[in-house]
PDB file of N, CA, C, O and CB in Angstrom:
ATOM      1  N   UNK A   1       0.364 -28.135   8.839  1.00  0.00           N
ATOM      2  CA  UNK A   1       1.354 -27.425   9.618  1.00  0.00           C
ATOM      3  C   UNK A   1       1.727 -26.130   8.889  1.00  0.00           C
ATOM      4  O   UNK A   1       2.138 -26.271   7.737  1.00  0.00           O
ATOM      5  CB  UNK A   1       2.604 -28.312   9.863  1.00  0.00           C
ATOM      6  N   UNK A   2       1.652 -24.968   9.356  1.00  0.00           N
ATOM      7  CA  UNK A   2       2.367 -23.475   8.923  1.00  0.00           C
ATOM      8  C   UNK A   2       3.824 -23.967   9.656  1.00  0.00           C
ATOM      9  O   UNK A   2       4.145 -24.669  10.616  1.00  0.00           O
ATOM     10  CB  UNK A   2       1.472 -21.687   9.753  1.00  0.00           C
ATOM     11  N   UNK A   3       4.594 -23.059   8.472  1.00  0.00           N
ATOM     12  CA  UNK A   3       6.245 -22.926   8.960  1.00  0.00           C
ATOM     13  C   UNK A   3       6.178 -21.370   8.183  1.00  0.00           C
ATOM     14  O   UNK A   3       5.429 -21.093   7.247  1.00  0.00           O
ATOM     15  CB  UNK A   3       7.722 -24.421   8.155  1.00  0.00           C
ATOM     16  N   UNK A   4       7.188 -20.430   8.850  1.00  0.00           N
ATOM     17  CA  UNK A   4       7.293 -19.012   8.475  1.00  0.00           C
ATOM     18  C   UNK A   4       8.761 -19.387   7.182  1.00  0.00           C
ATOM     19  O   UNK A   4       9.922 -19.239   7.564  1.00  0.00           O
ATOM     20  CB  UNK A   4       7.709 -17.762  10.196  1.00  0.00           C
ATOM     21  N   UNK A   5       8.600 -19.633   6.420  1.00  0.00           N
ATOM     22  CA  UNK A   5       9.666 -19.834   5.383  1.00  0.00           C
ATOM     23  C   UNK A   5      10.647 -18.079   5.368  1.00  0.00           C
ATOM     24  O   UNK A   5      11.857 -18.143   5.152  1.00  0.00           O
ATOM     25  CB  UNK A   5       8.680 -20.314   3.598  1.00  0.00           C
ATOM     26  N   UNK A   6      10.017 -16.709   5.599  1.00  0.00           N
ATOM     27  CA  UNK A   6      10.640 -16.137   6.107  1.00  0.00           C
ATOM     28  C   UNK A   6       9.733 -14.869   6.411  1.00  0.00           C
ATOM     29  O   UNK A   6       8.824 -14.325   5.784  1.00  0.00           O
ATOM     30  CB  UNK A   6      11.759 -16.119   5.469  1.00  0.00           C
ATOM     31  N   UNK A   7      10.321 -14.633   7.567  1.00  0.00           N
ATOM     32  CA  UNK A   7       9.785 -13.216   8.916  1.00  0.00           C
ATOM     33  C   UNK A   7      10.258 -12.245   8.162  1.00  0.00           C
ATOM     34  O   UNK A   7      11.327 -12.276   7.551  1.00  0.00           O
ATOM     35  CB  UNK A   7      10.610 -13.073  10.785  1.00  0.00           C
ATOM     36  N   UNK A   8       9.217 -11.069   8.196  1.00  0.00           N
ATOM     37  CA  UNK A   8       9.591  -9.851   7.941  1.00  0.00           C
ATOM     38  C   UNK A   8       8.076  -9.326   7.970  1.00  0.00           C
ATOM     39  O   UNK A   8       7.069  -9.932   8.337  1.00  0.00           O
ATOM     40  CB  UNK A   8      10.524  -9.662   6.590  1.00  0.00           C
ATOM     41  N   UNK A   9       8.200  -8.118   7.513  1.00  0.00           N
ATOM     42  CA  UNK A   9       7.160  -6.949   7.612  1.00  0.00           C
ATOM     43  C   UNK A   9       6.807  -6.855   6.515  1.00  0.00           C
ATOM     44  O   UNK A   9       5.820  -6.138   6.678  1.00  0.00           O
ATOM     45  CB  UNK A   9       7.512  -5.653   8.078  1.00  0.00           C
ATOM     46  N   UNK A  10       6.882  -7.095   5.177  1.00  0.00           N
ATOM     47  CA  UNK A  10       6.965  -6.961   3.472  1.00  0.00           C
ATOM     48  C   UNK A  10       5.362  -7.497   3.753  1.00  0.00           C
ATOM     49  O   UNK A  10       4.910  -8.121   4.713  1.00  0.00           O
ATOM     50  CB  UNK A  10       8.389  -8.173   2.252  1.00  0.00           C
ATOM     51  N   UNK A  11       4.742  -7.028   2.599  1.00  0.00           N
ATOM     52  CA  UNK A  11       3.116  -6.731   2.445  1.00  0.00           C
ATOM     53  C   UNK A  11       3.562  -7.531   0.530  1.00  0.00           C
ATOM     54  O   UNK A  11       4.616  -7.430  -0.098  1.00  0.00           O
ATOM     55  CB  UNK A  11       2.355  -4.274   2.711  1.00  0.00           C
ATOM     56  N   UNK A  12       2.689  -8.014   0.268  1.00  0.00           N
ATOM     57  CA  UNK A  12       2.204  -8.508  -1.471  1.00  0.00           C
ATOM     58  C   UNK A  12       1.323  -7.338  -1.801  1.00  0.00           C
ATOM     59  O   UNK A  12       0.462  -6.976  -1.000  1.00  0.00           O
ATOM     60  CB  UNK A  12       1.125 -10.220  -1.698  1.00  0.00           C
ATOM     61  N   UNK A  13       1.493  -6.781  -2.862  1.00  0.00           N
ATOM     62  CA  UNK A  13       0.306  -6.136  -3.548  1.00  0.00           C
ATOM     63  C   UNK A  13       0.588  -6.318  -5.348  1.00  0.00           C
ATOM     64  O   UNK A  13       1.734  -6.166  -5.773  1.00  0.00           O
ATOM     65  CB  UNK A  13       0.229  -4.313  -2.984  1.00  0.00           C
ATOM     66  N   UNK A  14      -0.342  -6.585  -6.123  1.00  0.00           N
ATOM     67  CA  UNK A  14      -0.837  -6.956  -7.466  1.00  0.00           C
ATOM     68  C   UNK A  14      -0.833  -5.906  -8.490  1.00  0.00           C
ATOM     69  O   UNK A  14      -0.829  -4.791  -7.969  1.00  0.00           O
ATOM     70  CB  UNK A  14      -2.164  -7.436  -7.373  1.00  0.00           C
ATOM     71  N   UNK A  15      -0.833  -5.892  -9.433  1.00  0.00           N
ATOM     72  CA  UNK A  15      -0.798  -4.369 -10.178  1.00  0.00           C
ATOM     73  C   UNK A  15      -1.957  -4.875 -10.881  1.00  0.00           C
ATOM     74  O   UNK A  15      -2.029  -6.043 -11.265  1.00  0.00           O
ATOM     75  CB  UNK A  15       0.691  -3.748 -11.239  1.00  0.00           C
ATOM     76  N   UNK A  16      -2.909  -3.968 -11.062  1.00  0.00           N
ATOM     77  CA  UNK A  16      -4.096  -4.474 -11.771  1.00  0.00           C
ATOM     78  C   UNK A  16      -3.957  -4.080 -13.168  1.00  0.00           C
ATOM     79  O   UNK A  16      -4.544  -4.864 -13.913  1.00  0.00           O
ATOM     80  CB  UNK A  16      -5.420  -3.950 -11.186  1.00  0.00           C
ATOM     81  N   UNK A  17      -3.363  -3.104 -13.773  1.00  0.00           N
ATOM     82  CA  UNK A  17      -2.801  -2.546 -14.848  1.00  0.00           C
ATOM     83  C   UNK A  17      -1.687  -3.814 -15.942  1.00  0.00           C
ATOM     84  O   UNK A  17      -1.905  -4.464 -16.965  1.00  0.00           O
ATOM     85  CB  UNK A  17      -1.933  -1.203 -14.090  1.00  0.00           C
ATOM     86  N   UNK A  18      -0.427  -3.636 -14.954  1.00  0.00           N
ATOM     87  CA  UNK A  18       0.232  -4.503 -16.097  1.00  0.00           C
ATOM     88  C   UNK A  18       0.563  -5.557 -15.585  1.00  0.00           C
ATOM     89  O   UNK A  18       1.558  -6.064 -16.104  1.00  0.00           O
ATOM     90  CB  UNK A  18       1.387  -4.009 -16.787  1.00  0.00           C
ATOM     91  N   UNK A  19      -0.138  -6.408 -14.285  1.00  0.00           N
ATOM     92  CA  UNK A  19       0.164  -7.408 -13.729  1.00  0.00           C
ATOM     93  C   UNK A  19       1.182  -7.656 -12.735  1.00  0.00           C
ATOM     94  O   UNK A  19       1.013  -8.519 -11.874  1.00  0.00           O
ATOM     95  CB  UNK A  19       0.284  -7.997 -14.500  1.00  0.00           C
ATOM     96  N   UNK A  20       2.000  -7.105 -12.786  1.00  0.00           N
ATOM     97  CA  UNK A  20       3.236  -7.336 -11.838  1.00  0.00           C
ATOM     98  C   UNK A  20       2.819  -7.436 -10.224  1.00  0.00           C
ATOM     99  O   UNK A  20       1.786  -7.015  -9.704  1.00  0.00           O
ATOM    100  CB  UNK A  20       4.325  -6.021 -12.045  1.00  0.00           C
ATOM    101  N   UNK A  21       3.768  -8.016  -9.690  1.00  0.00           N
ATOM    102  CA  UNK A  21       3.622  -8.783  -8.240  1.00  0.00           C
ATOM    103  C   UNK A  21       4.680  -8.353  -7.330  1.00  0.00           C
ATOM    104  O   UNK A  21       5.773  -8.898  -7.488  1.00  0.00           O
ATOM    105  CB  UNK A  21       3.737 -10.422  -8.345  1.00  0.00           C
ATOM    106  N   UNK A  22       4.582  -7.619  -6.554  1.00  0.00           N
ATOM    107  CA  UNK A  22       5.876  -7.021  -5.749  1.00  0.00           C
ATOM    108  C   UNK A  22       5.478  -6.939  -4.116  1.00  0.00           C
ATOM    109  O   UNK A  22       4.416  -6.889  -3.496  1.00  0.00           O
ATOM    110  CB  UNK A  22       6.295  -5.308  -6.376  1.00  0.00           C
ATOM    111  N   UNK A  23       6.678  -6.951  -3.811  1.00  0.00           N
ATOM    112  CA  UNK A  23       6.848  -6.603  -2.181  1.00  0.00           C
ATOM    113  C   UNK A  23       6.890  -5.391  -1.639  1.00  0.00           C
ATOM    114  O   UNK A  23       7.683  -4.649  -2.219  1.00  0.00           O
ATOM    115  CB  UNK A  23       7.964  -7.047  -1.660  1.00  0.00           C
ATOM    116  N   UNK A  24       6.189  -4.799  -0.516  1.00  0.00           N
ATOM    117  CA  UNK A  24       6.592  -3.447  -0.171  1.00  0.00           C
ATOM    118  C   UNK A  24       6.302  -3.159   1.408  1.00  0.00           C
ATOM    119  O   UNK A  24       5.538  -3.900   2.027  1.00  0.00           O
ATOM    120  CB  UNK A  24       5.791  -2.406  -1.126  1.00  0.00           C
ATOM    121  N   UNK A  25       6.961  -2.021   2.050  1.00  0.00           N
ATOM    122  CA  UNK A  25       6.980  -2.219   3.684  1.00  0.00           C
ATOM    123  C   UNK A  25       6.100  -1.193   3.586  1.00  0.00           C
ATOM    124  O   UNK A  25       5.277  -1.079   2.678  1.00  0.00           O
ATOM    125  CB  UNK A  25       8.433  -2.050   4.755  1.00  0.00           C
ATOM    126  N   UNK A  26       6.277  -0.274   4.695  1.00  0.00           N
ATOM    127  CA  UNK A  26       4.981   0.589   5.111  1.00  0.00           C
ATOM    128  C   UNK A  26       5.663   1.534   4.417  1.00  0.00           C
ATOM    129  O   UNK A  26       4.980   2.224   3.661  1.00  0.00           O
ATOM    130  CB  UNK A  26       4.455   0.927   6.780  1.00  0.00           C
ATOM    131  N   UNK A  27       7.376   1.849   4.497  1.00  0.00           N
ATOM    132  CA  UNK A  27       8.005   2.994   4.282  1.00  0.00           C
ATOM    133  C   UNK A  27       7.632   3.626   2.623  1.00  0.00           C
ATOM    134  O   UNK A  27       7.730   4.730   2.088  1.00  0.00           O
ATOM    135  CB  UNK A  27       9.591   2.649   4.577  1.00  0.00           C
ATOM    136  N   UNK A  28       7.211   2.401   2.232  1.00  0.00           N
ATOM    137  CA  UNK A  28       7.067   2.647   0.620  1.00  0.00           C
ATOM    138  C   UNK A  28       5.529   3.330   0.396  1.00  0.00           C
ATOM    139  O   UNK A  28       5.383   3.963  -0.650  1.00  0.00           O
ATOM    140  CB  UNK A  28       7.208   0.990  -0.339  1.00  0.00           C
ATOM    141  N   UNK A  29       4.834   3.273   0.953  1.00  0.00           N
ATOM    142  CA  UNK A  29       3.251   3.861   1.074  1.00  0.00           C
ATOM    143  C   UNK A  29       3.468   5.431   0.915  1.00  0.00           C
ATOM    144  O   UNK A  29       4.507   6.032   1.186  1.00  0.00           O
ATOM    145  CB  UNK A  29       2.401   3.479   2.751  1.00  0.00           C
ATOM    146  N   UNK A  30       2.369   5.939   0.457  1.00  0.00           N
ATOM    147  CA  UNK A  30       2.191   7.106   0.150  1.00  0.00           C
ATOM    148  C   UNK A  30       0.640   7.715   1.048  1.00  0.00           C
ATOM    149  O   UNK A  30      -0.330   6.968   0.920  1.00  0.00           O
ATOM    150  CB  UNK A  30       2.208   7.067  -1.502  1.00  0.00           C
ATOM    151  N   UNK A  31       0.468   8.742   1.734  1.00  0.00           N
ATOM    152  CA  UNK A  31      -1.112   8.885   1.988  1.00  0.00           C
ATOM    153  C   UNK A  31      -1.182  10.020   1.536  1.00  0.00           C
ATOM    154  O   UNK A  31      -0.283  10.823   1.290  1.00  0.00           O
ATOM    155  CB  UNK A  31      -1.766   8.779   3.415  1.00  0.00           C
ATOM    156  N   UNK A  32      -2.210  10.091   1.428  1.00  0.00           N
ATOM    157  CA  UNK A  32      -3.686  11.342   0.292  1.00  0.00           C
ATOM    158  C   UNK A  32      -4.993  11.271   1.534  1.00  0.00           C
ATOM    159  O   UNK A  32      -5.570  10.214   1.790  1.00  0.00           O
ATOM    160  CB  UNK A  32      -4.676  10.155  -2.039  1.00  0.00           C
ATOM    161  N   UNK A  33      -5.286  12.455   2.154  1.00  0.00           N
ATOM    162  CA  UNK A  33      -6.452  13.020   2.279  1.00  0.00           C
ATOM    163  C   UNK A  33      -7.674  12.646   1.591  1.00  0.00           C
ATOM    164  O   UNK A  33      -7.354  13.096   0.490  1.00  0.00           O
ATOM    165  CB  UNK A  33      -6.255  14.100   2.066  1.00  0.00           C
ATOM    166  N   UNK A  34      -8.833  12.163   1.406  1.00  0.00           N
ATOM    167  CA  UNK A  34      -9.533  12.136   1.195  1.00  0.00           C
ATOM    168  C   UNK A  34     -10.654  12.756   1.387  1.00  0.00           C
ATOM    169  O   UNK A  34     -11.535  12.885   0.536  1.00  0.00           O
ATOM    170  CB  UNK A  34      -9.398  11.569   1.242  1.00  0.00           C
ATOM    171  N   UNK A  35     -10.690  13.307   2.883  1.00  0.00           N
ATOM    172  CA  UNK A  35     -11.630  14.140   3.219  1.00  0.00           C
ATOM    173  C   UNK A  35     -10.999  14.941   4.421  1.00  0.00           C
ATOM    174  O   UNK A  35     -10.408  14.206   5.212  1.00  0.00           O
ATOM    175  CB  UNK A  35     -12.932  13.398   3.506  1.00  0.00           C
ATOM    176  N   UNK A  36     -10.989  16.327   4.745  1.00  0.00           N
ATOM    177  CA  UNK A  36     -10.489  16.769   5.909  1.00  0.00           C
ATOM    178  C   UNK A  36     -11.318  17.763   6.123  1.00  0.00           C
ATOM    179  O   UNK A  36     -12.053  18.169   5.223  1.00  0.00           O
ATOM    180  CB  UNK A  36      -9.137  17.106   5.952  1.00  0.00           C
ATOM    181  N   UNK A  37     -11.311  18.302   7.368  1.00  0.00           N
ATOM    182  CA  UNK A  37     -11.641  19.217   8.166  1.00  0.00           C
ATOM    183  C   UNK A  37     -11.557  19.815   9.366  1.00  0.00           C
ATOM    184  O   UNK A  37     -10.332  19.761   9.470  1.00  0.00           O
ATOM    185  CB  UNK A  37     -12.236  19.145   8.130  1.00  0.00           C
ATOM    186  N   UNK A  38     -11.867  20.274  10.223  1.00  0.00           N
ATOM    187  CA  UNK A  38     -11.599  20.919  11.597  1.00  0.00           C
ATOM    188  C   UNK A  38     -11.159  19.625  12.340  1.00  0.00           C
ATOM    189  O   UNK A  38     -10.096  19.629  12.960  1.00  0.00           O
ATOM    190  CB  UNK A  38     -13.000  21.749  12.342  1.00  0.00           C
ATOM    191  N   UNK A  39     -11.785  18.744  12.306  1.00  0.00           N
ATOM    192  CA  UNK A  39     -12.300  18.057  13.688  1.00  0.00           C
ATOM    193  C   UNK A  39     -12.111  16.212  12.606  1.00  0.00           C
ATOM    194  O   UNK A  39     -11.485  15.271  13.093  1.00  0.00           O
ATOM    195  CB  UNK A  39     -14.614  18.837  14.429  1.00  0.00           C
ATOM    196  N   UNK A  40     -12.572  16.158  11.657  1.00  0.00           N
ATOM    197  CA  UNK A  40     -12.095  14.617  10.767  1.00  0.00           C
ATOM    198  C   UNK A  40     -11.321  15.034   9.793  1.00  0.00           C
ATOM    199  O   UNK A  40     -11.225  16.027   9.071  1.00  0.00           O
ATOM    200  CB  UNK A  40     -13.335  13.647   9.977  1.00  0.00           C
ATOM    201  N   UNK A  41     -10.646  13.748   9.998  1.00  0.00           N
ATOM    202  CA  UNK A  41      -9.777  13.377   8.543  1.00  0.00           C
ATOM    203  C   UNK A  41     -10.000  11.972   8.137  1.00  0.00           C
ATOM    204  O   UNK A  41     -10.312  11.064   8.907  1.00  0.00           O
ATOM    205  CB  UNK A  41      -8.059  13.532   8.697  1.00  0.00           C
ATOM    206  N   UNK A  42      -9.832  11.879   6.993  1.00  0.00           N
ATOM    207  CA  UNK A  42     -10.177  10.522   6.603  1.00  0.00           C
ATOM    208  C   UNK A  42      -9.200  10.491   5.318  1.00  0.00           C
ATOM    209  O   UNK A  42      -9.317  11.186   4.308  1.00  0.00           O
ATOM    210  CB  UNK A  42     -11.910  10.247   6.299  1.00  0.00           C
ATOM    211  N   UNK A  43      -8.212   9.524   5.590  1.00  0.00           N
ATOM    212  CA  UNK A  43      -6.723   9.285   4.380  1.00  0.00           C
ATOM    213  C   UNK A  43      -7.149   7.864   4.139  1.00  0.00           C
ATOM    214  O   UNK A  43      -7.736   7.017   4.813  1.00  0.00           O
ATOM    215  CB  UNK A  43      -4.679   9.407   5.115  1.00  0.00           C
ATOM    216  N   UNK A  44      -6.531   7.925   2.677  1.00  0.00           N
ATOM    217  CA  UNK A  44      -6.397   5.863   1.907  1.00  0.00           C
ATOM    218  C   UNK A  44      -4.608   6.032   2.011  1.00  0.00           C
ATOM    219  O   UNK A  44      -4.136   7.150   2.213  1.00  0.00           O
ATOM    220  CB  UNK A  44      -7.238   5.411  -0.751  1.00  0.00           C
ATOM    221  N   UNK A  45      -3.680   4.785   1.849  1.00  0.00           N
ATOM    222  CA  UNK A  45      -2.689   4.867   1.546  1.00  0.00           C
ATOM    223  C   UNK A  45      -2.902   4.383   0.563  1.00  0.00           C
ATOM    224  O   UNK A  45      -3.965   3.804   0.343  1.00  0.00           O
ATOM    225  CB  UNK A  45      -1.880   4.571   2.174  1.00  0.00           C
ATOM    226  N   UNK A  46      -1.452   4.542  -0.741  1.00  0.00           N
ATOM    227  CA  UNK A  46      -1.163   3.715  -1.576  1.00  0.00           C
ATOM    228  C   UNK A  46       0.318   3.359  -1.972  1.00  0.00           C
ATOM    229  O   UNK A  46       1.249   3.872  -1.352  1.00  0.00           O
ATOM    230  CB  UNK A  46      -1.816   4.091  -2.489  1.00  0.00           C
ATOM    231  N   UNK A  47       0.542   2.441  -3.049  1.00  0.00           N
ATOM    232  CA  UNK A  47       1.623   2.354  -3.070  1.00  0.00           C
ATOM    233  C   UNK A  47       1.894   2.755  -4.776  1.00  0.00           C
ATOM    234  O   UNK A  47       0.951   2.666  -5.563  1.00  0.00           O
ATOM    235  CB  UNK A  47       1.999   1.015  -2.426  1.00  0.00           C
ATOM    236  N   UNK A  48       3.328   3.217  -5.261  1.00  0.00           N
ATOM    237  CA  UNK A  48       2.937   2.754  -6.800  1.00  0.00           C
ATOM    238  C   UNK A  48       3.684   1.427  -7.538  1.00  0.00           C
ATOM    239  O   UNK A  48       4.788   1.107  -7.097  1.00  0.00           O
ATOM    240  CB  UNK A  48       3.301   4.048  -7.780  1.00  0.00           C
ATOM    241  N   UNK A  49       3.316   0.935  -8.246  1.00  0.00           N
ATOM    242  CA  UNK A  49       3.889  -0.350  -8.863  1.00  0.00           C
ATOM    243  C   UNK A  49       4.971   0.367  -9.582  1.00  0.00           C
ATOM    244  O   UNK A  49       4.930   1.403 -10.246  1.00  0.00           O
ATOM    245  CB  UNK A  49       2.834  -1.318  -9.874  1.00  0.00           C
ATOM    246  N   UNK A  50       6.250  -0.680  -9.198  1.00  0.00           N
ATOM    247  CA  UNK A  50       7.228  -0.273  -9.490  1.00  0.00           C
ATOM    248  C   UNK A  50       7.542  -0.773 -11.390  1.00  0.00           C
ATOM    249  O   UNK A  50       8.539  -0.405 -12.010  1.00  0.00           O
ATOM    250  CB  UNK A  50       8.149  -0.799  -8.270  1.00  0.00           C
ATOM    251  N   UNK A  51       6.683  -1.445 -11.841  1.00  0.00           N
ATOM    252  CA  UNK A  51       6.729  -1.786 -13.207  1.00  0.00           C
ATOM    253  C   UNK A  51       6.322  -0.332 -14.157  1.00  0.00           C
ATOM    254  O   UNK A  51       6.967   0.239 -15.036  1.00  0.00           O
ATOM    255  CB  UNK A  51       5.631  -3.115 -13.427  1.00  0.00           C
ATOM    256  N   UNK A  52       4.930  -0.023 -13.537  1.00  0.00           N
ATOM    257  CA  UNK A  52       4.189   0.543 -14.460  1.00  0.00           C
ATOM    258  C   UNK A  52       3.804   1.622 -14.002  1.00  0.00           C
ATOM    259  O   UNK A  52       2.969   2.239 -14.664  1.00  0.00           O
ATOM    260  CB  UNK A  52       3.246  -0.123 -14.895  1.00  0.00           C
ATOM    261  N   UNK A  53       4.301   2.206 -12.695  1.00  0.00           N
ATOM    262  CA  UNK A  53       3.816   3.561 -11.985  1.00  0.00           C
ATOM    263  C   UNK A  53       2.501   3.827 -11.062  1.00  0.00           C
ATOM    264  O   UNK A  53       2.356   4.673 -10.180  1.00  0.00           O
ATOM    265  CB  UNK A  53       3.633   4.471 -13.045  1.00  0.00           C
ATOM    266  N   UNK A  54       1.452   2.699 -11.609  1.00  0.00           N
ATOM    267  CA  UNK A  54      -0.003   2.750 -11.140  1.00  0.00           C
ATOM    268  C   UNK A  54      -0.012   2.898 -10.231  1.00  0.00           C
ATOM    269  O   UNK A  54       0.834   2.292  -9.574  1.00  0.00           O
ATOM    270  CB  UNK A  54      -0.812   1.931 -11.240  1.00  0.00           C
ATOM    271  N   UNK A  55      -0.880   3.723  -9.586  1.00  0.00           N
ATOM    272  CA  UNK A  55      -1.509   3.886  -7.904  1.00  0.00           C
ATOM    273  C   UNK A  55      -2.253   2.866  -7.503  1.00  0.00           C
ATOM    274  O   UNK A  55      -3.321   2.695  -8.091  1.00  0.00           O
ATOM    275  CB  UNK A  55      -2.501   5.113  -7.611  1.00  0.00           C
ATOM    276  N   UNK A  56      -1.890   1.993  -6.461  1.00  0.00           N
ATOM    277  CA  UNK A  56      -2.300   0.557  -5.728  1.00  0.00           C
ATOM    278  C   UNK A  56      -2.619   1.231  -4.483  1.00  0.00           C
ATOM    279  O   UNK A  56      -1.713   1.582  -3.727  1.00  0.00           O
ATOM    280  CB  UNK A  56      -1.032  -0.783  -5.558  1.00  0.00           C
ATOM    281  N   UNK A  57      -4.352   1.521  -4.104  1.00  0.00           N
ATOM    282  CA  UNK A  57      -4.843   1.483  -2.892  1.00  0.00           C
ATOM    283  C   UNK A  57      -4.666   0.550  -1.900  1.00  0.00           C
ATOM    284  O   UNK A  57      -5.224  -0.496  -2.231  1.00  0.00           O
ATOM    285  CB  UNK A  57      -5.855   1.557  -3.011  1.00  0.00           C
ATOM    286  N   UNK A  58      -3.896   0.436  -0.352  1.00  0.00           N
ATOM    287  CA  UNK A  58      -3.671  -0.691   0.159  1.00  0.00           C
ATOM    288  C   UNK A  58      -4.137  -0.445   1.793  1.00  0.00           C
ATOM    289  O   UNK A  58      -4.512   0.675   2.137  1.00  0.00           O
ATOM    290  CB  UNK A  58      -2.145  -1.110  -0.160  1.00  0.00           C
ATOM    291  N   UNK A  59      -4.094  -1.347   2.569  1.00  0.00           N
ATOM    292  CA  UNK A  59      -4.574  -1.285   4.121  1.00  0.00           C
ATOM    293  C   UNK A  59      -3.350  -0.393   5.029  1.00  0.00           C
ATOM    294  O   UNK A  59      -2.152  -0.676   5.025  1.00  0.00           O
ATOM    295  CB  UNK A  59      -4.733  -3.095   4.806  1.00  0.00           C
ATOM    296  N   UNK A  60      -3.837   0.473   5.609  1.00  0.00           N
ATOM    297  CA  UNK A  60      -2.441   0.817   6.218  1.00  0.00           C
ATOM    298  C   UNK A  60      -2.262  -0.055   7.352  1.00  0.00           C
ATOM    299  O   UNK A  60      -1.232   0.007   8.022  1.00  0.00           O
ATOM    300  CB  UNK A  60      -2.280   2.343   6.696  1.00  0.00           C
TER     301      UNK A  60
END
């Protein structure tokens, strides 16, 4: 059986750097360009770990 122990929008992401484990919504994301031009764009989001600063690539 699944039970929602609790609803919300909060995402998990890992710090690969100094380990830490945190919660974050969309509002906290950052996007970067990766490639642009006339006609494409192509962006990654990320987030940064609030321990250690690191840039965490994540799904938008």
């Amino acid at each position: 059986m699944i039970r929602i122990l609790k609803p919300g929008n909060e995402n998990i992401a890992g710090c690969n750097r100094c380990g830490c484990v945190f919660a974050f919504e969309k509002e906290n994301t950052h996007e970067v360009d990766i490639f642009a031009s006339e006609k494409v764009r192509i962006s990654k989001s990320y987030v940064k770990c609030p321990e250690c600063g690191y840039d965490i690539w994540v799904e938008k």
